[in-house]
Coordinates of C-alpha atoms in Angstrom, one line a residue:
X148 CA 4.5 7.2 -7.4
X149 CA 6.0 7.7 -10.8
X150 CA 8.7 5.2 -10.1
X151 CA 6.1 2.5 -9.3
X152 CA 4.1 3.3 -12.3
X153 CA 7.1 3.2 -14.5
X154 CA 8.1 -0.3 -13.2
X155 CA 4.6 -1.5 -13.9
X156 CA 4.4 -0.1 -17.4
X157 CA 7.9 -1.4 -18.1
X158 CA 6.7 -4.9 -17.2
X159 CA 3.5 -4.4 -19.1
X160 CA 5.1 -3.1 -22.3
X161 CA 8.1 -5.4 -22.3
X162 CA 7.0 -8.7 -20.8
X163 CA 3.3 -8.8 -21.5
X164 CA 2.9 -6.9 -24.7
X165 CA 6.4 -6.7 -26.2
X166 CA 5.3 -6.2 -29.8
X167 CA 1.8 -4.8 -29.7
X168 CA 0.7 -1.2 -30.2
X169 CA -0.9 0.0 -27.0
X170 CA -3.3 2.8 -26.3
X171 CA -3.4 4.2 -22.7
X172 CA -6.0 6.5 -21.4
X173 CA -4.5 8.5 -18.5
X174 CA -5.8 11.0 -16.1
X175 CA -3.8 14.0 -14.9
X176 CA -2.5 12.6 -11.6
X177 CA 0.9 14.3 -10.8
X178 CA 2.6 10.9 -11.0
X179 CA 1.3 10.4 -14.5
X180 CA 2.5 13.8 -15.7
X181 CA 5.9 13.8 -14.1
X182 CA 9.0 14.4 -16.1
X183 CA 10.2 10.9 -15.3
X184 CA 6.9 9.5 -16.7
X185 CA 7.1 11.7 -19.8
X186 CA 10.7 10.5 -20.4
X187 CA 9.6 6.9 -20.0
X188 CA 6.7 7.3 -22.5
X189 CA 9.1 8.8 -25.0
X190 CA 11.0 5.5 -25.1
X191 CA 7.9 3.8 -26.3
X192 CA 6.3 6.5 -28.5
X193 CA 6.7 4.2 -31.5
X194 CA 4.1 1.8 -30.2
X195 CA 2.3 3.4 -27.2
X196 CA -0.3 6.1 -27.7
X197 CA -1.3 8.0 -24.6
X198 CA -4.6 9.7 -24.6
X199 CA -4.9 12.3 -21.8
X200 CA -8.3 12.9 -20.2
X201 CA -9.2 16.6 -19.7
X202 CA -7.9 18.0 -16.4
X203 CA -11.1 17.4 -14.4
X204 CA -13.2 14.7 -15.9
X205 CA -14.5 12.2 -13.3
X206 CA -17.3 11.2 -15.5
X207 CA -14.8 10.1 -18.2
X208 CA -12.6 8.2 -15.8
X209 CA -14.3 4.8 -15.2
X210 CA -12.6 4.2 -11.8
X211 CA -14.1 7.4 -10.5
X212 CA -17.6 5.9 -11.1
X213 CA -16.7 2.9 -9.1
X214 CA -15.2 5.0 -6.2
X215 CA -18.5 6.9 -6.1
X216 CA -20.5 3.7 -6.0
X217 CA -18.3 2.3 -3.2
X218 CA -18.5 5.5 -1.2
X219 CA -22.3 5.5 -1.5
X220 CA -22.5 1.8 -0.5
X221 CA -20.1 1.9 2.4
X222 CA -19.1 5.2 3.8
X223 CA -21.7 7.9 2.9
X224 CA -23.7 9.1 5.9
X225 CA -22.1 6.5 8.2
X226 CA -20.0 7.0 11.3
X227 CA -17.5 4.3 12.1
X228 CA -16.2 3.6 15.6
X229 CA -12.7 3.7 14.2
X230 CA -10.6 3.4 11.0
X231 CA -10.3 -0.4 11.3
X232 CA -14.1 -0.8 11.3
X233 CA -14.3 1.4 8.2
X234 CA -11.5 -0.6 6.5
X235 CA -13.3 -3.9 7.3
X236 CA -16.6 -2.5 5.8
X237 CA -14.8 -1.5 2.6
X238 CA -13.1 -4.8 2.3
X239 CA -16.4 -6.6 2.8
X240 CA -18.0 -4.6 0.1
X241 CA -15.1 -5.2 -2.3
X242 CA -15.5 -9.0 -1.7
X243 CA -19.2 -8.7 -2.5
X244 CA -18.5 -6.6 -5.6
X245 CA -16.7 -9.7 -7.0
X246 CA -19.8 -11.9 -6.7
X247 CA -21.8 -12.0 -9.9
X248 CA -25.1 -12.4 -8.0
X249 CA -24.6 -9.6 -5.6
X250 CA -27.7 -7.3 -6.1
X251 CA -25.6 -4.1 -5.6
X252 CA -22.7 -5.1 -7.8
X253 CA -21.4 -2.2 -9.8
X254 CA -21.5 -2.5 -13.6
X255 CA -20.2 -0.1 -16.3
X256 CA -22.8 -1.4 -18.7
X257 CA -26.1 0.4 -19.1
X258 CA -28.1 -2.9 -18.7

């Protein structure tokens, strides 16, 4: 929600980076474009630059690449007995993704 995101950014901007100039790359989720969020960003416009991705740009949004990888590794072309089984499979894959020697570990690099 916008409220959760505002609380997070408030912590990030004030507690973690209180004096730095920040650059955010944001997609067009409704919570990102809300009036409350725009008002919040205006309070920090002197040191926060927001770069908006084009309206539909999954190839430019890095997390979309990871979600695609996760879907291909875990859920694509699979039928789970129930939702808890699917959640466990996703959680297992996420644990594996954090292991540096996992052969199917996702990487944003081209190497």
